[in-house]
Short mmCIF file of C-alpha atoms and ligand atoms in Angstrom, two decimals:
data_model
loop_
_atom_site.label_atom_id
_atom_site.label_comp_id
_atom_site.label_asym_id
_atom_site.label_seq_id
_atom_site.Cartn_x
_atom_site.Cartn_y
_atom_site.Cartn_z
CA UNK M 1 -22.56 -13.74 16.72
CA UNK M 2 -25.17 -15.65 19.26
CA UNK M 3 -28.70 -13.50 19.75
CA UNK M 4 -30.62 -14.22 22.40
CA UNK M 5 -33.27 -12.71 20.58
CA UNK M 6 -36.70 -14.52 19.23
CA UNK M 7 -37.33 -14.02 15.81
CA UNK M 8 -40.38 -16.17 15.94
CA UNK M 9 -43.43 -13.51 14.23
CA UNK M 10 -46.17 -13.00 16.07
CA UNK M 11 -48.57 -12.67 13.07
CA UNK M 12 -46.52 -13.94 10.11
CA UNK M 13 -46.98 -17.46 9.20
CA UNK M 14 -44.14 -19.31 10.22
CA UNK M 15 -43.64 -23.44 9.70
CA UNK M 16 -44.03 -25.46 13.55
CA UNK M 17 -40.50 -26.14 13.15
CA UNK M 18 -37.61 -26.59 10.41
CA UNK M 19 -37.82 -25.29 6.36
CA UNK M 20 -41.07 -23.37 4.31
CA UNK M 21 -40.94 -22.40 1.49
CA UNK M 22 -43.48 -20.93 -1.16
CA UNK M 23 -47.25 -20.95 -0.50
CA UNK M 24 -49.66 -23.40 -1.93
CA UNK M 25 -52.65 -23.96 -2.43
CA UNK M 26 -54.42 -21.31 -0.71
CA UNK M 27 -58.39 -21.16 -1.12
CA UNK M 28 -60.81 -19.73 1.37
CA UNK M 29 -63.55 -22.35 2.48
CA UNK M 30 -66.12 -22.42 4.95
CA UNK M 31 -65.10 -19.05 6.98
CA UNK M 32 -61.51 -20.51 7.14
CA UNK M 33 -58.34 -19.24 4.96
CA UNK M 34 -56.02 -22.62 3.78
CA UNK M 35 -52.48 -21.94 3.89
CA UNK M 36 -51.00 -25.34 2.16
CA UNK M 37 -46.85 -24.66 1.64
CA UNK M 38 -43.79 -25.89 0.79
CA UNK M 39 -42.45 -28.23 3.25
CA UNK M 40 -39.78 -30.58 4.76
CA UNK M 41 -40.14 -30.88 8.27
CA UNK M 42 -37.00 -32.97 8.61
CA UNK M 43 -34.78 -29.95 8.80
CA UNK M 44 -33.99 -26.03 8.77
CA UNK M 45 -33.09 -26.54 5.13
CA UNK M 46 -35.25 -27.29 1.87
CA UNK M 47 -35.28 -31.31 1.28
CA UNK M 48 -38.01 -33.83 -0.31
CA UNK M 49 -40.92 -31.34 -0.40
CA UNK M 50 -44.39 -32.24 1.51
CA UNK M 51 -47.62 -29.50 1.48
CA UNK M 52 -47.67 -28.67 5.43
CA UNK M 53 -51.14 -27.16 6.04
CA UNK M 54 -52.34 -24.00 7.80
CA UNK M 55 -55.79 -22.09 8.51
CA UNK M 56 -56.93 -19.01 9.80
CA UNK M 57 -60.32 -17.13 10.27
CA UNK M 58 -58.53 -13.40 10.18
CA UNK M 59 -55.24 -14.22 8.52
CA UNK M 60 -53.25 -13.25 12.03
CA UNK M 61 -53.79 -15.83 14.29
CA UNK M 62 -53.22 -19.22 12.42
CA UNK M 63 -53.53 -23.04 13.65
CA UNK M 64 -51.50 -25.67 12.07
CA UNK M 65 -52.91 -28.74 10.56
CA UNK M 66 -51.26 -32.22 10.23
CA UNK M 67 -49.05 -32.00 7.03
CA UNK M 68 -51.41 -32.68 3.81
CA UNK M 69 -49.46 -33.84 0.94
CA UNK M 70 -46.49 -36.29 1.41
CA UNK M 71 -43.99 -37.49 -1.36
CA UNK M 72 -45.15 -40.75 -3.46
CA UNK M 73 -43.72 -42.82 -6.24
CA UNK M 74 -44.44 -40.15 -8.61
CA UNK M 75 -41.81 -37.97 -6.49
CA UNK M 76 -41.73 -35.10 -3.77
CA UNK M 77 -44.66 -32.66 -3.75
CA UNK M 78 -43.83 -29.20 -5.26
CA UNK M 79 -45.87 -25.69 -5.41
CA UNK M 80 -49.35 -25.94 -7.19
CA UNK M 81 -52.88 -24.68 -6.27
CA UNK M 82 -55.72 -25.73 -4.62
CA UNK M 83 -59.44 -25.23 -6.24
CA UNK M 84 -63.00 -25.59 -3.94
CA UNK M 85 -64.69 -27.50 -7.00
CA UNK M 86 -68.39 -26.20 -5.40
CA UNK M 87 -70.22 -27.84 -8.33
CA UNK M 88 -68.75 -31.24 -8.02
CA UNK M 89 -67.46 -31.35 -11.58
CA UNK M 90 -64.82 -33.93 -10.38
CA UNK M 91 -67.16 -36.28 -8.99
CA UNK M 92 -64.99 -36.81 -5.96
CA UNK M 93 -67.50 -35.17 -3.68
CA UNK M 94 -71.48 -34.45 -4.07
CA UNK M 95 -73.48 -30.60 -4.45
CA UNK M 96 -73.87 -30.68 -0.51
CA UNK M 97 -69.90 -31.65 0.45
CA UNK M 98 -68.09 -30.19 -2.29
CA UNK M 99 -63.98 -31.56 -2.61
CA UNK M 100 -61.21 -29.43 -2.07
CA UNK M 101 -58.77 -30.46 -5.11
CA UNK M 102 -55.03 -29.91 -4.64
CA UNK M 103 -53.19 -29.51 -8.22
CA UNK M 104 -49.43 -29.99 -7.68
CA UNK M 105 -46.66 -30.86 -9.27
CA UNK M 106 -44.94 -34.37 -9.09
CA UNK M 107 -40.92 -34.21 -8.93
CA UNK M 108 -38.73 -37.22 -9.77
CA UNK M 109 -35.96 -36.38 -7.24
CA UNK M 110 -34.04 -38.72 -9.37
CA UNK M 111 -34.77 -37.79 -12.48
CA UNK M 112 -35.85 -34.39 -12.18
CA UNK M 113 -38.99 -35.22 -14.25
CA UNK M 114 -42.06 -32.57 -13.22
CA UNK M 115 -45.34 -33.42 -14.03
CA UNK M 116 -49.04 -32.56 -12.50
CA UNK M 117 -50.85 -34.73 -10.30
CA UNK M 118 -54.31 -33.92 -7.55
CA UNK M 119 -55.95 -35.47 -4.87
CA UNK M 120 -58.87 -34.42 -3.37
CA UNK M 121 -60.38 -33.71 0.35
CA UNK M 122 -63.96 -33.78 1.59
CA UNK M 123 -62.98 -32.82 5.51
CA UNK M 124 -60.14 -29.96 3.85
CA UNK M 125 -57.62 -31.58 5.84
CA UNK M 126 -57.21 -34.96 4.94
CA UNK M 127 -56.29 -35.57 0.89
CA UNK M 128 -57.12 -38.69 -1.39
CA UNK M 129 -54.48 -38.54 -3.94
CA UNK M 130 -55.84 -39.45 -7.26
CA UNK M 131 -55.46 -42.60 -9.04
CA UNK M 132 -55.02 -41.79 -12.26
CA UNK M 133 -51.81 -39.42 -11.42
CA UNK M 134 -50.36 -37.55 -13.32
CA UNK M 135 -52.96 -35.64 -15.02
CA UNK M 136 -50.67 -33.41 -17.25
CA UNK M 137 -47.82 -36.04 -18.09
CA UNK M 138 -44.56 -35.01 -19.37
CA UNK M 139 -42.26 -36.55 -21.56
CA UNK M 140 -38.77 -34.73 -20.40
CA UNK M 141 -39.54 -31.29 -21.02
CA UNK M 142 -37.29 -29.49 -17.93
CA UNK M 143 -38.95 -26.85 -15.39
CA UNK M 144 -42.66 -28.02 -16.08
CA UNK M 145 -44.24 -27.06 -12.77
CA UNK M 146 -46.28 -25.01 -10.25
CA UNK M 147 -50.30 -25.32 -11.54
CA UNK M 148 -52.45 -22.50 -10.43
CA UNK M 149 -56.13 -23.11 -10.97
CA UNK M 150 -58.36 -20.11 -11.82
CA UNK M 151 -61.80 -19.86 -13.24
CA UNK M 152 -62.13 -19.29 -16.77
CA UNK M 153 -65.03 -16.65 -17.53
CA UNK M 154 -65.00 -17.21 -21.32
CA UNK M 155 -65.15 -20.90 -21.31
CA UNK M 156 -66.77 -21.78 -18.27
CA UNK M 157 -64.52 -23.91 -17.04
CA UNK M 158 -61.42 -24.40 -15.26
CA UNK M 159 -57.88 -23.00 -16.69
CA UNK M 160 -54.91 -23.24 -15.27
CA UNK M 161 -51.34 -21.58 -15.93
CA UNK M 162 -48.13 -23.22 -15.01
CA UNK M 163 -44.57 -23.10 -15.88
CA UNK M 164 -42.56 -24.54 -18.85
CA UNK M 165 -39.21 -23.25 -18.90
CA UNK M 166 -38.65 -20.00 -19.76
CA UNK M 167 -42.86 -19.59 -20.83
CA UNK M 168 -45.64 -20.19 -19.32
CA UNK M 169 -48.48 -22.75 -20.70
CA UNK M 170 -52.09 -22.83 -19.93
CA UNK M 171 -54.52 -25.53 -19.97
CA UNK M 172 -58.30 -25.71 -18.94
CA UNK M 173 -60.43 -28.47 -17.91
CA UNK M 174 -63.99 -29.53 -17.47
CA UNK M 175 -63.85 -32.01 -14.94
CA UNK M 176 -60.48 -30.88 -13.28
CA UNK M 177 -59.35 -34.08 -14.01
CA UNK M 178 -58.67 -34.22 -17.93
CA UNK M 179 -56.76 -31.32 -19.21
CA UNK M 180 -55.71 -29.64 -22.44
CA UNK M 181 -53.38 -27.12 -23.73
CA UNK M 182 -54.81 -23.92 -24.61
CA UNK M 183 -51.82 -21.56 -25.12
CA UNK M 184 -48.30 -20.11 -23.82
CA UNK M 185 -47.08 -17.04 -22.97
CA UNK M 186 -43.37 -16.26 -23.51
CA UNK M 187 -42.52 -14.52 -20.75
CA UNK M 188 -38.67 -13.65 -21.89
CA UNK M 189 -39.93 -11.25 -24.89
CA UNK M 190 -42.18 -9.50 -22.79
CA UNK M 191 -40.07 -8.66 -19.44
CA UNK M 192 -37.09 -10.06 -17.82
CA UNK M 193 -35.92 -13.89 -19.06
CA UNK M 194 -35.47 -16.59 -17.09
CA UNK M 195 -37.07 -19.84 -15.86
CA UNK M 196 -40.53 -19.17 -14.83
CA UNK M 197 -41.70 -20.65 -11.24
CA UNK M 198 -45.16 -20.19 -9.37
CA UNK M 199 -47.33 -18.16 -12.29
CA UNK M 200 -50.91 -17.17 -11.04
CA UNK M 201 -53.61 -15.22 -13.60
CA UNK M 202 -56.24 -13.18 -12.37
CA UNK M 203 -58.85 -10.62 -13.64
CA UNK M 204 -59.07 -7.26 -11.64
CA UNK M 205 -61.79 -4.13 -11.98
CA UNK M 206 -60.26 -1.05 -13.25
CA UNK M 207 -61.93 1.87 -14.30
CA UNK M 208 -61.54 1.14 -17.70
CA UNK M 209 -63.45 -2.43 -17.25
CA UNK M 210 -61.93 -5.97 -16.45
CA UNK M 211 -58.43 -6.45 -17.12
CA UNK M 212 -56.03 -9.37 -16.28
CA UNK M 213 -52.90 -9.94 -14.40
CA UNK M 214 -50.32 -12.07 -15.05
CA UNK M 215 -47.67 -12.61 -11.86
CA UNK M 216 -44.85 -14.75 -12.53
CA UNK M 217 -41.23 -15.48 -10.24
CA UNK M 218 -38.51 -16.02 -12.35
CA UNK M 219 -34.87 -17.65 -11.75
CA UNK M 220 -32.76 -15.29 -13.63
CA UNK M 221 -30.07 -16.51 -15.51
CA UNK M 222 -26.16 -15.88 -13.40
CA UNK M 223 -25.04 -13.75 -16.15
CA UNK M 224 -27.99 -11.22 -16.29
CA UNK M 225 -27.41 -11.07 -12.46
CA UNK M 226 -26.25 -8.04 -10.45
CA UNK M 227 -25.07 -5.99 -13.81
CA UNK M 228 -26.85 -2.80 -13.05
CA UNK M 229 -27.17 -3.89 -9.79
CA UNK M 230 -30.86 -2.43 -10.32
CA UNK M 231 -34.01 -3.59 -8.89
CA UNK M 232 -34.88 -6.31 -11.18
CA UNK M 233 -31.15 -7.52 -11.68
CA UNK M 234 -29.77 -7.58 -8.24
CA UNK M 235 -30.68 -10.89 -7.07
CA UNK M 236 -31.11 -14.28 -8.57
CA UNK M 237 -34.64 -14.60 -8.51
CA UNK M 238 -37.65 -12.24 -8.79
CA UNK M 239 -40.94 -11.85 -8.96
CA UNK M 240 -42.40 -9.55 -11.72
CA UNK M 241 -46.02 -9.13 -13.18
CA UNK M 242 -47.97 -8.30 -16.51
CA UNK M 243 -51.10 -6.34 -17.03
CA UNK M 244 -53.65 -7.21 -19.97
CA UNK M 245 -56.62 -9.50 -21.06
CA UNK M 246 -56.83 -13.22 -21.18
CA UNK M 247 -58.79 -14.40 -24.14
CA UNK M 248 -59.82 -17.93 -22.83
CA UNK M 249 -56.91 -19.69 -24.06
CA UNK M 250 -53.95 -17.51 -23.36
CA UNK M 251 -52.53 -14.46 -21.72
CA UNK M 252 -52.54 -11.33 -23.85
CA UNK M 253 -50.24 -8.36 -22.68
CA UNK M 254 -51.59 -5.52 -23.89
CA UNK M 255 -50.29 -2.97 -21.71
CA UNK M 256 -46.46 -3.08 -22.29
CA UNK M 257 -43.98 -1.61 -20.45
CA UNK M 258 -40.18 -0.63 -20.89
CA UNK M 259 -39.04 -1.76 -17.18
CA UNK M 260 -40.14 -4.84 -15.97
CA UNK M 261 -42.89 -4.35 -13.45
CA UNK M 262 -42.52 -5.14 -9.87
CA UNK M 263 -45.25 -6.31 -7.28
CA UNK M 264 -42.29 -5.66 -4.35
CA UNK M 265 -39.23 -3.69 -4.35
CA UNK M 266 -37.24 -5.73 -1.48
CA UNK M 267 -35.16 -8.69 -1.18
CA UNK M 268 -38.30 -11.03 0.52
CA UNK M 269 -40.68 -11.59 -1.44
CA UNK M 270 -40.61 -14.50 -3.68
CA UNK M 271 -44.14 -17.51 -5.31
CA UNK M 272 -46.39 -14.97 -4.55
CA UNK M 273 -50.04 -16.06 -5.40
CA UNK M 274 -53.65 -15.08 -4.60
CA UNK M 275 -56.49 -17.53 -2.73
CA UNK M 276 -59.09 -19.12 -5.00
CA UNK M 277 -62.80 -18.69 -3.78
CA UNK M 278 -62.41 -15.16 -2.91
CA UNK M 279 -64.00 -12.01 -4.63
CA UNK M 280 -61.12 -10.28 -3.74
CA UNK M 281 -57.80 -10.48 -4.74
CA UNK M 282 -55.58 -11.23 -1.83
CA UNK M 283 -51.62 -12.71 -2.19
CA UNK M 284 -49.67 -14.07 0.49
CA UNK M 285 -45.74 -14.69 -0.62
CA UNK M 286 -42.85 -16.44 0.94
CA UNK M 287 -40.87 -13.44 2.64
CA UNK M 288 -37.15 -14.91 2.33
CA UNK M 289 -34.80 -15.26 -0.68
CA UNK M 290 -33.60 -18.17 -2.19
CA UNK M 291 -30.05 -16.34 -2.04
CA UNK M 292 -29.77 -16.51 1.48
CA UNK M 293 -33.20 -18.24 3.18
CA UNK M 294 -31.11 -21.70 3.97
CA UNK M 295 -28.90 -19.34 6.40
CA UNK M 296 -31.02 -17.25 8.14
CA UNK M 297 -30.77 -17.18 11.59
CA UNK M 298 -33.70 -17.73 12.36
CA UNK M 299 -33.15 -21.18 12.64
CA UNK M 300 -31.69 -20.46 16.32
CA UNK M 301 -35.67 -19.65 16.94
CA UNK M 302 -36.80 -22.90 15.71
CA UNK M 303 -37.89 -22.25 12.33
CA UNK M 304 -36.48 -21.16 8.78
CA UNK M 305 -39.43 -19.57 6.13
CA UNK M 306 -41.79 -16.90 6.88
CA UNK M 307 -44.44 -15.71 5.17
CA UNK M 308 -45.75 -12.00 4.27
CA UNK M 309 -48.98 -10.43 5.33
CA UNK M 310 -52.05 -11.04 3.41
CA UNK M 311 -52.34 -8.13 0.83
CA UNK M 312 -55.37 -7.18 -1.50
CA UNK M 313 -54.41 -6.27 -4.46
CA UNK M 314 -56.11 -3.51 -6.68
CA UNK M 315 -55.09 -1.80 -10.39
CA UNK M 316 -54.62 1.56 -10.41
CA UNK M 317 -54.16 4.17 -13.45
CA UNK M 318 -51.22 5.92 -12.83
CA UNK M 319 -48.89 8.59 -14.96
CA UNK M 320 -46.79 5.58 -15.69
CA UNK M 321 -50.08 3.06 -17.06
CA UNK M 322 -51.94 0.49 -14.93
CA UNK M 323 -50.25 -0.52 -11.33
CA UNK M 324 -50.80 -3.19 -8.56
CA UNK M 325 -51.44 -1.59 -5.23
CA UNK M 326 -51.61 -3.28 -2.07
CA UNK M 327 -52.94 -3.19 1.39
CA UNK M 328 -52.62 -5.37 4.39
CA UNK M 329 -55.85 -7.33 4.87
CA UNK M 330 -56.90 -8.28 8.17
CA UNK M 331 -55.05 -5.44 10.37
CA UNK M 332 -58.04 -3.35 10.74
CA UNK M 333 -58.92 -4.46 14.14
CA UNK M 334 -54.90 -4.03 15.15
CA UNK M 335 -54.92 -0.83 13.95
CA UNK M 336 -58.40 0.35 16.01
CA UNK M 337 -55.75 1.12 18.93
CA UNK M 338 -53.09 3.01 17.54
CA UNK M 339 -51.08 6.17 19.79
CA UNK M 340 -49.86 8.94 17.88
CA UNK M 341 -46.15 9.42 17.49
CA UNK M 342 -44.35 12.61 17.87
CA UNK M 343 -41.51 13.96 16.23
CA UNK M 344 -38.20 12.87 17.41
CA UNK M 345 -37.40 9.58 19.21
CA UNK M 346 -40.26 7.84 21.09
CA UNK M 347 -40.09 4.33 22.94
CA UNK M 348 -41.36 0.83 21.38
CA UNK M 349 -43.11 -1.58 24.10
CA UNK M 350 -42.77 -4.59 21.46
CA UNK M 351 -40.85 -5.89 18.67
CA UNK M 352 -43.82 -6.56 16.64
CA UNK M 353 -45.90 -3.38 16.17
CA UNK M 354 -47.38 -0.90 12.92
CA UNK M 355 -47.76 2.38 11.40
CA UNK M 356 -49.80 3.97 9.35
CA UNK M 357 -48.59 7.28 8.31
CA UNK M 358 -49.66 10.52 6.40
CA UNK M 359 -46.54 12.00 4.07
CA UNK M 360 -46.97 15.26 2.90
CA UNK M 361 -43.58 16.05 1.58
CA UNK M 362 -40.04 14.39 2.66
CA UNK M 363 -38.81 12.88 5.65
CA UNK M 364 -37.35 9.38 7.39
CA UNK M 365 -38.67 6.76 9.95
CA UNK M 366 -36.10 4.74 11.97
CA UNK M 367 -36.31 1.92 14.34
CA UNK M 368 -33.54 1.61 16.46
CA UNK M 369 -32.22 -0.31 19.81
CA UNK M 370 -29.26 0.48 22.28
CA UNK M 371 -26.73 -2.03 20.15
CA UNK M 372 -26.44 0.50 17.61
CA UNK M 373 -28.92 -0.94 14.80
CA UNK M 374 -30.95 0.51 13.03
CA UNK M 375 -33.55 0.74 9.78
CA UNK M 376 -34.25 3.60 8.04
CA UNK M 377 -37.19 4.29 5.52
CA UNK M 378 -36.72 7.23 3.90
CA UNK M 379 -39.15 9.03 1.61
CA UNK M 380 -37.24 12.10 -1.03
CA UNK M 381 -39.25 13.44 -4.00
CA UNK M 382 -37.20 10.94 -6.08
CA UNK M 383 -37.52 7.59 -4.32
CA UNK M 384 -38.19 5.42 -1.08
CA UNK M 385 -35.97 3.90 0.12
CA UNK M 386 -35.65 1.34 2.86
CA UNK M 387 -32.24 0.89 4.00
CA UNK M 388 -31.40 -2.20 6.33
CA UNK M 389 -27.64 -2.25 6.34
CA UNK M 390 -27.01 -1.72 9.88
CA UNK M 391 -30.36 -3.52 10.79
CA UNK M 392 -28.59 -6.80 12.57
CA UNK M 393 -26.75 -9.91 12.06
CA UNK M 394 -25.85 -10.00 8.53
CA UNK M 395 -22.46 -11.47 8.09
CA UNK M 396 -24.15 -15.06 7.80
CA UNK M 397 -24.07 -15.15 4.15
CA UNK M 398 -22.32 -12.91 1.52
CA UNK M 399 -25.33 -12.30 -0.44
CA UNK M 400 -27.37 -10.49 2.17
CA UNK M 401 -24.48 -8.41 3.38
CA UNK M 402 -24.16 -6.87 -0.47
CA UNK M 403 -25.09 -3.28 -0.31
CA UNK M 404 -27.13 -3.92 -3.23
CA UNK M 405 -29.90 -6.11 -1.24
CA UNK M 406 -29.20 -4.12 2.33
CA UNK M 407 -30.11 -0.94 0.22
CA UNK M 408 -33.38 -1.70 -1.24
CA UNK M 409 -35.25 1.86 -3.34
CA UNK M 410 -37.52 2.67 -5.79
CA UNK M 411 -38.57 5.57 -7.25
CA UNK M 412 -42.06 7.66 -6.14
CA UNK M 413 -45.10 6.84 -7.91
CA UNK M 414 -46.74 9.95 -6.17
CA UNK M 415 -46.22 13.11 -6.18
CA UNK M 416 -48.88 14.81 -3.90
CA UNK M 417 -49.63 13.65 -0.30
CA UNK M 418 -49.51 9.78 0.41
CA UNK M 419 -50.04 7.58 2.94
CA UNK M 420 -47.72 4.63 3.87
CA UNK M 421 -48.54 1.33 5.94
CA UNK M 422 -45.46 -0.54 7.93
CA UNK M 423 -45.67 -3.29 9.89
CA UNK M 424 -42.50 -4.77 11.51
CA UNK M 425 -42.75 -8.74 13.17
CA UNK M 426 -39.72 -9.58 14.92
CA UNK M 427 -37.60 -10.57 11.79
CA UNK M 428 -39.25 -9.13 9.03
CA UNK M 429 -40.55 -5.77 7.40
CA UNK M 430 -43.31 -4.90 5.14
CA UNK M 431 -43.19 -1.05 3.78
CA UNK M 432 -46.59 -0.18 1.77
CA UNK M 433 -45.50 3.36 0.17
CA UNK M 434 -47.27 5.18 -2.11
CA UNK M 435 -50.56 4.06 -1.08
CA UNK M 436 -49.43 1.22 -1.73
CA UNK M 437 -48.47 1.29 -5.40
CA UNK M 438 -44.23 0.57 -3.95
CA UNK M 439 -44.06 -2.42 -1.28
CA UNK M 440 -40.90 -3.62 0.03
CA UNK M 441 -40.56 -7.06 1.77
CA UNK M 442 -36.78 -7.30 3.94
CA UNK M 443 -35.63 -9.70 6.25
CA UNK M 444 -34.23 -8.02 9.30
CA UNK M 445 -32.21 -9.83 12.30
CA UNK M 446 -31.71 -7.74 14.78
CA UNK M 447 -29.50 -9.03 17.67
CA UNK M 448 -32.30 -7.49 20.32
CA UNK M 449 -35.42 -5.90 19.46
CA UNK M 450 -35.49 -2.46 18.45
CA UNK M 451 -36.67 -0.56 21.46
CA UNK M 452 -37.40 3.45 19.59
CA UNK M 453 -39.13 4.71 16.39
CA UNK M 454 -37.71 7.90 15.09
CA UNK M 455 -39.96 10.18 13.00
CA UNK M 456 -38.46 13.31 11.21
CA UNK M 457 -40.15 15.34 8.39
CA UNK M 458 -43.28 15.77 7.05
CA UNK M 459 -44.60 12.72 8.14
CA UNK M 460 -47.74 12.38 10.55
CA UNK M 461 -47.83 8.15 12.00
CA UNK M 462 -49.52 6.58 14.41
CA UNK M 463 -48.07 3.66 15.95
CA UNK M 464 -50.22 0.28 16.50
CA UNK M 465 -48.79 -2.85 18.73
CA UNK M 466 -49.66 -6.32 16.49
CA UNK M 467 -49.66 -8.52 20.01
C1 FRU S 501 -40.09 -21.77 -6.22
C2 FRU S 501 -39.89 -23.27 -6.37
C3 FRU S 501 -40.99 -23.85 -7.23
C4 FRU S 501 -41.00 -25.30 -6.82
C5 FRU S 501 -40.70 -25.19 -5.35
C6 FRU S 501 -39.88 -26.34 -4.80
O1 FRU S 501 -39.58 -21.23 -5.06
O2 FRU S 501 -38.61 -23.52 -6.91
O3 FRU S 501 -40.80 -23.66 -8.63
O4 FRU S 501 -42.21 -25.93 -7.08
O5 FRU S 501 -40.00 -23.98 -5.15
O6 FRU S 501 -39.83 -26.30 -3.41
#
């Protein structure tokens, strides 16, 4: 069915025009947030990758940059990192203009064969690629790919984790130029197995002291897929994370759990990573599914790929052990204007609006318009869930019309009063529940903007317009 509607975000990264995939790269530098990501400009659809480019000063309003990072002889550019190497231990820059190194990986398109290469900026917007490419070679070894940088408190030096197969390696450096293996981390006996994509490794403050995080998206194998039809097996990729202590080499995962622990519980969320040079912890991830992003209709709007919200991450002890929570960074000043709602129906003035809402008990928010669609988030003692089945256009793929990824839940990590964050951008929907410990990340397509927000329950919002 034709929409007339937009689905163009107002705040949500989007590409200028065609395919996006994951995001790269991102480091904060000189009051401005990079955005590099996965990119053929070509066409709506994922072809020889380049690293488009992106910045923002509050992580709403963002301002493309030419495209950084464009295929070579060594192959297309895939996912990887980007470090602000302030003490010049590469030598490309000096103490006064530090570089901006890129750490991606190089894919054969013919052969298939990954391996890591960088190039370096002094401007942050124009990249050197480096001469003595690649810098972690590799002899055949399938699936080798996606270098994120981090600092490396034990060592002093550089680390950085990326994927081999179904593990994960890591290597550190002192130069950023000469690297060595340290140790792996075999993802499969500690969680759901698969081949590994995009890994990141971070410390976070808890109130027990410093302890690590290991994040890693996963292709799971077709016959683990859509068994239980749970959470983690619905879909063919995933995202899932690990809590525990890095001892300078490797990842240690000290805090096991029995399910495999999710940083979002909907169908959009996929190569989430945090920006380098930040005290914080903040992760941006691409909010579409490999399942069903090459068909999203979107593409009628001029674009296919969107990404989420900033979110800053924090670890938090709960019944269950130690848990990500997150909360959108850089809606504060949205949010300074926000109308409270009333129980009942009340009208929307734009498709791209908030809420921020106190739940002390049970009850439902729905966004509807006069064709009859609707979402519903729903909050029971038992679970959230977030339910967009009769949300829009959905019959252009078979994947996203399963009940399985229309019906996306998970079960309360609260049990007392809670407060839940909800922004909604055209096309997409991010659901903080929980405060924040259970995030959901859907793709919505409404064939014209939802035009009323129902509130019902015990459930106290106030609304918030994002444009
Ligand atoms: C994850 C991924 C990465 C790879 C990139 C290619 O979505 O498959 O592993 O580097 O996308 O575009």
């Amino acid at each position: 069915m034709q929409t007339k509607n937009n689905y163009r975000p107002v705040v949500h990264f989007t590409p200028p025009a065609n395919w996006m995939n994951d995001p790269n790269g991102m480091v904060y530098a000189n009051g401005r947030y990079h955005l590099f990501y996965q990119y053929y400009p070509a066409a709506p659809y994922w072809g020889p990758m380049h690293w488009g480019h992106a910045v923002t000063r509050d992580l709403l309003r963002w301002e493309h940059l030419p495209t950084a990072l464009y295929p070579d002889e060594l192959g297309c550019i895939f996912s990887g990192s980007c470090v602000l190497d302030k003490e010049n231990l590469s030598g490309f820059g000096s103490l006064e203009n530090p570089p901006m190194i890129a750490v991606y990986t190089s894919h054969n398109t013919t052969t298939h064969l990954e391996q890591q290469s960088i190039a370096y900026s002094l401007d942050y917007e124009h990249f050197e690629k480096y001469y003595g490419n690649p810098i972690i070679a590799n002899e055949g070894q399938p699936d080798f790919r996606d270098p994120k940088v981090f600092w490396n408190p034990i060592k002093q030096c550089y680390s950085l984790v990326l994927a081999a197969g179904k593990n994960v390696e890591f290597y550190s450096s002192r130069n950023l130029k000469d690297w060595e293996k340290t140790g792996e981390f075999q993802a499969g006996i500690h969680g759901l197995g698969g081949i590994c994509e995009c890994p990141d490794c971070f410390p976070l403050q808890t109130e027990d002291g410093e302890k690590w995080v290991l994040i890693i998206s996963m292709i799971l194998p077709p016959e683990e897929t859509g068994k239980e039809n749970n959470a983690f097996d619905r879909m063919s990729h995933i995202t899932q994370y690990y809590v525990g202590s890095f001892d300078g080499n490797t990842f240690i995962d000290t805090e096991k759990s029995d399910i495999p622990l999710l940083p979002d519980f909907g169908t959009d969320n996929y190569a989430a990573v945090t920006f380098q040079n930040l005290d914080e912890k903040v992760m941006i991830g691409w909010a579409d599914n490999w399942d069903y992003a090459a068909q999203a209709p979107t593409a009628e709007s001029g674009f296919r790929g969107k990404m989420t919200l900033a979110r800053e991450m924090k670890l938090v002890k709960t019944e269950q052990g130690y848990r990500l929570s997150f909360s959108f960074k850089g809606t504060e000043a949205l949010e300074a204007v926000s109308f409270p709602l009333t129980q009942g129906d009340n009208r929307l003035h734009s498709d791209s609006f908030g809420l921020k809402a106190a739940v002390n008990g049970t009850g439902k928010i729905v966004f509807r318009n006069s064709s009859g669609e609707f979402v519903e988030i729903t909050v029971t003692e038992e679970e959230i869930t977030v339910d967009r089945r009769h949300a829009g256009q959905s019959s252009f793929q078979q994947d996203y019309e399963k009940e399985s990824y229309g019906l996306n839940r998970a079960p309360r990590q609260l049990r007392d009063s809670s407060e839940i964050e909800i922004i909604f951008d055209k096309c997409i929907l991010e659901v903080l529940a929980d405060n924040g410990l259970t995030p959901f990340t859907v793709s919505v397509f409404p064939l014209q903007p939802y035009e009323k927000i129902g509130v019902t329950g015990d459930i106290q919002a106030k609304l918030f317009y994002l444009c």
